[in-house]
Coordinates of C-alpha atoms and ligand atoms in Angstrom, one line a residue:
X799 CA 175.6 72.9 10.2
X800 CA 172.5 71.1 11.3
X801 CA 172.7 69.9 14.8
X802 CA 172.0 65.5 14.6
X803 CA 171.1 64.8 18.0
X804 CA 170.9 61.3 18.1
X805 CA 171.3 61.0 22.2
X806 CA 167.3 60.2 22.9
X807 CA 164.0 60.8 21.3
X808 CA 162.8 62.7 24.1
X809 CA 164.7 65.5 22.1
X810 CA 162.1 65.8 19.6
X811 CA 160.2 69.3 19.2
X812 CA 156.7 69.9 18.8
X813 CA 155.4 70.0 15.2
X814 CA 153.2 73.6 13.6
X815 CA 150.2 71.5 14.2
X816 CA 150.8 70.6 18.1
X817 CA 151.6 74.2 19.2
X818 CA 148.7 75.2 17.1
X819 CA 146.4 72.7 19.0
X820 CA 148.2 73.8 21.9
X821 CA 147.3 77.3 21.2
X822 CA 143.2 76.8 20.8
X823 CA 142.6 74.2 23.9
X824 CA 140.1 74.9 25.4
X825 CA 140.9 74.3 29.2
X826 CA 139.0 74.3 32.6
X827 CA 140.5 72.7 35.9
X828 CA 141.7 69.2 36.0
X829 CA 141.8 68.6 39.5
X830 CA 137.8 69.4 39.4
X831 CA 138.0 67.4 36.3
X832 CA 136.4 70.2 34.3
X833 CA 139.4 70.5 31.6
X834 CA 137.4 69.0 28.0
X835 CA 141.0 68.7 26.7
X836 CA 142.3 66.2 29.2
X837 CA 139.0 64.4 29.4
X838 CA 139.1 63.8 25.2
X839 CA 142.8 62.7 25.9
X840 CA 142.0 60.3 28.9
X841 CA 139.1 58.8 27.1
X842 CA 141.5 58.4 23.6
X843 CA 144.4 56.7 25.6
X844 CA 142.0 54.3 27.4
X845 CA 140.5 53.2 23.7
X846 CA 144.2 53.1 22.6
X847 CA 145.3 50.6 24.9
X848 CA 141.8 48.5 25.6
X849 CA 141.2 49.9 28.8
X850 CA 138.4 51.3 30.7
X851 CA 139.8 54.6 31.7
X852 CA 143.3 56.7 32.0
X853 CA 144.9 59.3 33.8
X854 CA 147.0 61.8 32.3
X855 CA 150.6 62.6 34.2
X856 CA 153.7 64.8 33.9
X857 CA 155.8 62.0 32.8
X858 CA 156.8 58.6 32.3
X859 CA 158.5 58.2 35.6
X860 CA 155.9 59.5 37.1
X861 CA 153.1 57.3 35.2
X862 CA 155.3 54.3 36.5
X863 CA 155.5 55.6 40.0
X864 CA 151.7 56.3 40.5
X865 CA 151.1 52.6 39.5
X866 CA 153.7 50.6 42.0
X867 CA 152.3 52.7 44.6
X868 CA 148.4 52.0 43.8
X869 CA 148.9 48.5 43.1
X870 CA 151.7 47.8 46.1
X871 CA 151.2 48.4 50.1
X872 CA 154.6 49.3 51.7
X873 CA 156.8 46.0 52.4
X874 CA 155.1 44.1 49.6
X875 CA 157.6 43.3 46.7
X876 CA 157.4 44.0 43.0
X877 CA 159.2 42.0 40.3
X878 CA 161.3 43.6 37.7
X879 CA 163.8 43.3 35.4
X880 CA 168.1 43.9 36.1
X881 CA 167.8 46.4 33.1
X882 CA 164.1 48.2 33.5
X883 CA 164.2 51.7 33.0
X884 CA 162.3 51.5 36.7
X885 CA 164.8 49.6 38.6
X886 CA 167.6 51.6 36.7
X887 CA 166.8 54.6 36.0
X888 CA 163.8 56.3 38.3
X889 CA 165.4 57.2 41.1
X890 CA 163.8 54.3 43.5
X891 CA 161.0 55.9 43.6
X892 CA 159.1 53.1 44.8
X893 CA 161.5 52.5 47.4
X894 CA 161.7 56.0 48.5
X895 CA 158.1 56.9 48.2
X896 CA 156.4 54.0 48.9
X897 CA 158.1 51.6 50.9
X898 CA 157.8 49.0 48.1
X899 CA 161.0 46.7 47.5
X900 CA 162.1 45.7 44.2
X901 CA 163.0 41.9 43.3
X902 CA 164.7 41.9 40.4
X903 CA 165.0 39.0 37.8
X904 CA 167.7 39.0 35.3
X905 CA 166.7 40.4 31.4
X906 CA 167.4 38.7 28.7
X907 CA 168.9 40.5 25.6
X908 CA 165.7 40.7 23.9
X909 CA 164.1 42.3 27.2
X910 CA 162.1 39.5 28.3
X911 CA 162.4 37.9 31.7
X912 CA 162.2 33.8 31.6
X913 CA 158.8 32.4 33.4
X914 CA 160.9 29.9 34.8
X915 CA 162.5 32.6 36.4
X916 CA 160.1 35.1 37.2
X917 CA 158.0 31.8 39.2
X918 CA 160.7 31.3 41.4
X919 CA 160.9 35.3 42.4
X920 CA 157.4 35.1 43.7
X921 CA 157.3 34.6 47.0
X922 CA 155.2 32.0 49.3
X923 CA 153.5 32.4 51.9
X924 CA 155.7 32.9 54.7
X925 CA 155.6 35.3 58.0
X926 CA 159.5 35.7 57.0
X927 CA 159.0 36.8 53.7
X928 CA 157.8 40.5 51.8
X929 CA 154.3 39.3 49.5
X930 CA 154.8 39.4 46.4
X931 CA 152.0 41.9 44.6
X932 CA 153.5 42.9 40.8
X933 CA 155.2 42.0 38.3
X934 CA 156.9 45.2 35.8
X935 CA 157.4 44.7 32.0
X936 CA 158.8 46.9 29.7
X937 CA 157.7 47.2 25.9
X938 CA 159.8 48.6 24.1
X939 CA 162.5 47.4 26.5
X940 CA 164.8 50.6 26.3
X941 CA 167.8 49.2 27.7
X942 CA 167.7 45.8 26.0
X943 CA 168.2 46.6 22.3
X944 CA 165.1 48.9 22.7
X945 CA 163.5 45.3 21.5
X946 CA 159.8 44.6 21.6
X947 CA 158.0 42.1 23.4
X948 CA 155.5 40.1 21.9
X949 CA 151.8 39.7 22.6
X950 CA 152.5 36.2 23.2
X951 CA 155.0 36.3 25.7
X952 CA 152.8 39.3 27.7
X953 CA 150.0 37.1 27.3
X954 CA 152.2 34.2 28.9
X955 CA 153.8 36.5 31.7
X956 CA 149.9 37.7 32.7
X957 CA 148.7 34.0 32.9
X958 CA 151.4 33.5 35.3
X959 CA 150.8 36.1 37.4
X960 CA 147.0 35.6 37.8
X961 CA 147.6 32.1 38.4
X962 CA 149.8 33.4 41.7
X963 CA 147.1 36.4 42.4
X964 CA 149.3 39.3 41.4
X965 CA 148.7 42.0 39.1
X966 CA 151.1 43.2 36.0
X967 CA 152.0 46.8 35.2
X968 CA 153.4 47.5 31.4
X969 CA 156.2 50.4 31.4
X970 CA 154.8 51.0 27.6
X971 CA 156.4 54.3 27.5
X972 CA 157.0 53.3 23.8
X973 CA 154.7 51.1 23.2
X974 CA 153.5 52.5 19.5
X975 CA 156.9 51.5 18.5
X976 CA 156.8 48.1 19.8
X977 CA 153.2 47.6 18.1
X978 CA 154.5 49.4 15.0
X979 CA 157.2 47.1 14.8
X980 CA 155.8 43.9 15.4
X981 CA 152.4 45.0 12.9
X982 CA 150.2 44.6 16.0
X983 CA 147.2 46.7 17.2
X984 CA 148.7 48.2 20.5
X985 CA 145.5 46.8 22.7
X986 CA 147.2 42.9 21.6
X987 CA 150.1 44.5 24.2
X988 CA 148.1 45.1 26.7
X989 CA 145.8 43.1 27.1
X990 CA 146.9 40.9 29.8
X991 CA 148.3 43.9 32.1
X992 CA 146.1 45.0 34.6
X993 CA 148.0 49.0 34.0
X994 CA 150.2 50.3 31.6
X995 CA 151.7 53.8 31.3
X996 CA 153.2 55.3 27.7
X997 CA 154.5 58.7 26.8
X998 CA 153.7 61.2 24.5
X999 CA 156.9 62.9 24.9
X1000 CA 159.3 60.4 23.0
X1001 CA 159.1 59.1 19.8
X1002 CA 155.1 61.0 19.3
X1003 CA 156.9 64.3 20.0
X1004 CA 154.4 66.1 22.5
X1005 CA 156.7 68.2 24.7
X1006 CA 155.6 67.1 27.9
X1007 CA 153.0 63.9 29.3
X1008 CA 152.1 60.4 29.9
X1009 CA 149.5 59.0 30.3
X1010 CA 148.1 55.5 33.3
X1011 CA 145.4 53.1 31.7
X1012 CA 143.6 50.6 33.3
X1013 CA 140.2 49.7 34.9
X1014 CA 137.9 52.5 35.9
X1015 CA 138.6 51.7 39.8
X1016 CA 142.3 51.5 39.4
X1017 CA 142.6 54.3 37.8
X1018 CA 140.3 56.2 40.4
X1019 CA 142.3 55.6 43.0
X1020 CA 145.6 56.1 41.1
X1021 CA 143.7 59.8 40.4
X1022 CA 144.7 59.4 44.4
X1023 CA 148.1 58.8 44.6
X1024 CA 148.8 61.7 41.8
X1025 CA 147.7 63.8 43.9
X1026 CA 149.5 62.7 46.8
X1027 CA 152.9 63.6 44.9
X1028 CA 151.6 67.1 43.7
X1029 CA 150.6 65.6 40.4
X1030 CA 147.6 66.8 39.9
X1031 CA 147.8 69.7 37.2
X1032 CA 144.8 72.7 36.6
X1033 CA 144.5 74.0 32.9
X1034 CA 146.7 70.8 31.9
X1035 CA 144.6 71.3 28.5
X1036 CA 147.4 72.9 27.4
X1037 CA 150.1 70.2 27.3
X1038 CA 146.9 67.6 26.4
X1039 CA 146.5 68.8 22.9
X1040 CA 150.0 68.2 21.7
X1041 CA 149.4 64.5 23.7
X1042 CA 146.0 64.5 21.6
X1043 CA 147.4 65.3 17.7
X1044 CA 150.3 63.2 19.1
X1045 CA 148.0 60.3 18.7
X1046 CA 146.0 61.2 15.8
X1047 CA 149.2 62.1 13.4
X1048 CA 152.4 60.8 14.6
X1049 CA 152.0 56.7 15.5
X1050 CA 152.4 55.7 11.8
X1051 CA 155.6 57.5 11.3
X1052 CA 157.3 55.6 14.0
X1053 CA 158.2 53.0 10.9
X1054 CA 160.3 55.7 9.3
X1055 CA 162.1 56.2 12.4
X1056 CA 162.7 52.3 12.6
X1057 CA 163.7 51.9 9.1
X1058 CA 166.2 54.9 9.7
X1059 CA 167.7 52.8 12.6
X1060 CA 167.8 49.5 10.6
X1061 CA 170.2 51.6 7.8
X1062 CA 172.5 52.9 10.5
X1063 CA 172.8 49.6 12.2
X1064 CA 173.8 48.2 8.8
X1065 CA 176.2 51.1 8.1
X1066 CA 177.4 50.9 11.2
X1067 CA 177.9 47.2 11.1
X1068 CA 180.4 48.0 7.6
X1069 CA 182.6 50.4 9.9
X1070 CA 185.9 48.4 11.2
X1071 CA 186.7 49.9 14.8
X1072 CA 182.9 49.8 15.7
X1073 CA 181.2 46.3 16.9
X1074 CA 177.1 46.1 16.4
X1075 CA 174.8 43.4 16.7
X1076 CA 172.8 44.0 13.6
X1077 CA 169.9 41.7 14.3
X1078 CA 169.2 42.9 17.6
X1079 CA 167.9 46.5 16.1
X1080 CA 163.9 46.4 16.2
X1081 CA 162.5 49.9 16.9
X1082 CA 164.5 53.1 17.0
X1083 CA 167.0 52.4 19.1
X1084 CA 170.2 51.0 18.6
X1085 CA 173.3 49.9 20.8
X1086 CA 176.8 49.4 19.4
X1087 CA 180.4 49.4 20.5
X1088 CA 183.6 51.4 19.9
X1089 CA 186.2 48.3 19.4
X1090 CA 189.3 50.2 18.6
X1091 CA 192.1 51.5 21.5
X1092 CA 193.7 54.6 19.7
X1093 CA 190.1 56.5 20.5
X1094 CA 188.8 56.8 24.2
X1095 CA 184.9 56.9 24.7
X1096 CA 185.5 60.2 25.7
X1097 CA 187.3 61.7 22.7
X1098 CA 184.8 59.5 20.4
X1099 CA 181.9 61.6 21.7
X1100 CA 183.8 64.8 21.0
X1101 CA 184.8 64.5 18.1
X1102 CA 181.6 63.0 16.4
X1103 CA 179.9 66.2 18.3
X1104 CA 182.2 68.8 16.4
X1105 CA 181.3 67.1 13.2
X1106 CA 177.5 68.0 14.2
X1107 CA 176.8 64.5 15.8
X1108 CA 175.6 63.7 19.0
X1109 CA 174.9 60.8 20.6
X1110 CA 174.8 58.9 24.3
X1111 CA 177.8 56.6 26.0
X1112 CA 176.4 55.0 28.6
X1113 CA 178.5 55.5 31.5
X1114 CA 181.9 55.6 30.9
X1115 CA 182.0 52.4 29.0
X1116 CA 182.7 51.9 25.4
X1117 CA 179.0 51.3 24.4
X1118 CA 176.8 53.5 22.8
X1119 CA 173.2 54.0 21.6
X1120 CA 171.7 55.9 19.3
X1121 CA 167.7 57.3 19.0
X1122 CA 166.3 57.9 15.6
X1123 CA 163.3 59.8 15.9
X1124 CA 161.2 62.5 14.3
X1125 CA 162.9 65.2 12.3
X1126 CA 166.0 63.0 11.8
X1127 CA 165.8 62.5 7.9
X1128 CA 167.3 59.6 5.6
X1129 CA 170.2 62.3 4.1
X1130 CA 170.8 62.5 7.9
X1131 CA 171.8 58.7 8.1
X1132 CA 174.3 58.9 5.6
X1133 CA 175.5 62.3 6.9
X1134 CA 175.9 60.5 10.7
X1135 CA 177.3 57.4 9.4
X1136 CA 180.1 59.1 7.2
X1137 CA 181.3 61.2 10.1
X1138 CA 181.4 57.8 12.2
X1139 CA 183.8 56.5 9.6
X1140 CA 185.5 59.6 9.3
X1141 CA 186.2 59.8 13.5
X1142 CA 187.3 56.3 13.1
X1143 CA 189.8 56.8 10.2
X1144 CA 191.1 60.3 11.5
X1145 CA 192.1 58.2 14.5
Ligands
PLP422 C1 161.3 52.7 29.1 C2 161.2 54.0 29.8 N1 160.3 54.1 30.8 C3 160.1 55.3 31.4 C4 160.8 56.4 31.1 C5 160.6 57.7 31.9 O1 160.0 58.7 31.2 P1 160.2 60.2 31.6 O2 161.5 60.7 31.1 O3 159.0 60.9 30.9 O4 160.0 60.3 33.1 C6 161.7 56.4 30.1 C7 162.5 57.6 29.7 O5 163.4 57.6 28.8 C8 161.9 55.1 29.4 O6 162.8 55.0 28.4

């Protein structure tokens, strides 16, 4: 029986061709900045998202840590959303490292964060008061629908911010998919951040990396601060190459994984006993609700996982999500949305 894991696209393996790259990189040391593989990668990341230069890091988290702490001083305040990834789900690391404090701004559904609202979290200038230095987006907004913001609103959020002096950082850790989705060049998303960080190790199927883009002096001194938490990585060549086919062969595909998510959504919408706001589904990822008593969240999960299904409940509630992403096929759709019906029925 073929496993459907359906929990996160961080699941995804390597295809032949990345372990194959993998296999002939030719490395050096990366610390000295001697390692040809990172260097191509840096440079094709920085093109990727219109910026001058990038730096490549272990991970997403770790992308979105190095930038609070280069752009923020300790006691200065950033401004974030109630359901970032980096509020909720990075450990407060920017707290914990860097002394930073979040100020957090209520998300809207569709991930964005009203102006009206973000204006009144910046702060004045007061002897009382943290200064207010960043303001965090989130494209695709993982916790909001995984919905993707548009060029316009970014472009709105980073006129505000340079009208009060502060700087944005974009958590675009899937940010192919949100340009995929809305049929925009990824460089229209970032223009108006001043640094945005996206991984190769989701959707684009790299096993490990991320990667920081910004100007040239940003990202020198953010070259800094990964090495101050024992980021900086030797014959990272290695790990590069899969980030570097990554980007040459798997951003297109990202529509199949989208349209895959639109079908379930829509099956999934025809199941009585399950609850799913239809419209919301953009990219690959997709939220829904078990709305029937005779099953517990607990027993749902169970049950779908001995039929071969497996996906994430998020927290003990009755609310679920579900990743499509590469290697889950259309057969696999129908195959996931006939044991949903069937754990529903059997119940
Ligand atoms: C929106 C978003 N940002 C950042 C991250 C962190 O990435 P990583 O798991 O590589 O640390 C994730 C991980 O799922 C994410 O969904």
């Amino acid at each position: 029986m073929k496993v459907i894991d359906l929990r996160s696209d961080t699941v995804t393996l390597p295809t032949a061709t990345m372990r194959e790259a993998m296999c002939q990189a030719e490395v050096g040391d990366d610390v000295f900045r001697e390692d040809p593989t990172v260097n191509r990668l840096e440079k094709m990341a920085a093109e990727c998202m219109g910026k001058q230069a990038a730096l490549f890091v272990a991970s997403g988290t770790m992308g979105n840590l190095v930038c609070t702490l280069t752009h923020c001083a300790r006691g200065e305040e950033v401004i974030l959303g109630s359901r970032s990834h980096i509020f909720l789900n990075e450990a407060g690391g920017m707290s914990a490292l860097g002394g930073i404090q979040p100020h957090i701004v209520e998300n809207q559904p569709d991930g964005t964060m009203r102006l009206e609202d973000i204006e009144s979290a910046i702060r004045g200038d007061d002897v009382h008061w943290p200064r207010t230095r960043l303001i965090c987006l989130e494209n695709t907004h993982n916790y909001c629908n995984g919905s993707a913001l548009s060029a316009q609103y970014i472009d709105s959020v980073g006129a505000l911010a340079r009208c009060h002096g502060l700087s944005v950082h974009l958590d675009g850790a899937r940010i192919f998919n949100a340009a995929v989705a809305l049929g925009v060049n990824a460089k229209e998303l970032t223009r108006s951040v001043d640094s945005v960080i996206f991984c190769f190790s989701k959707g684009l199927s790299a096993p490990v990396g991320s990667v920081v883009c910004g100007p040239s002096d940003f990202i020198a001194e953010a070259r800094r601060t990964r090495k101050v938490l024992g980021g900086g990585m030797r014959q990272a060549g290695i790990i590069a190459a899969a980030g570097i086919t990554a980007l040459e062969q798997m951003v297109d595909r990202l529509a199949e994984d989208h349209t895959n998510a639109r079908r379930l959504a829509a099956g999934i919408a025809q199941i009585k006993g399950l609850s799913i706001d239809v419209r919301a589904v953009q990219t690959n990822i997709i939220y829904f609700e078990l709305a029937s008593d005779r099953l517990s969240s607990e027993q749902f999960v169970a049950r779908l996982e001995k039929k071969g299904i497996k996906l994430l409940c998020l927290g003990g509630s009755s609310c679920f999500r579900i990743v499509t992403h590469y290697g889950i096929e259309a057969e696999d759709v129908d195959v996931t949305l006939a044991a949903l019906r069937e754990v529903i029925e059997e119940s």
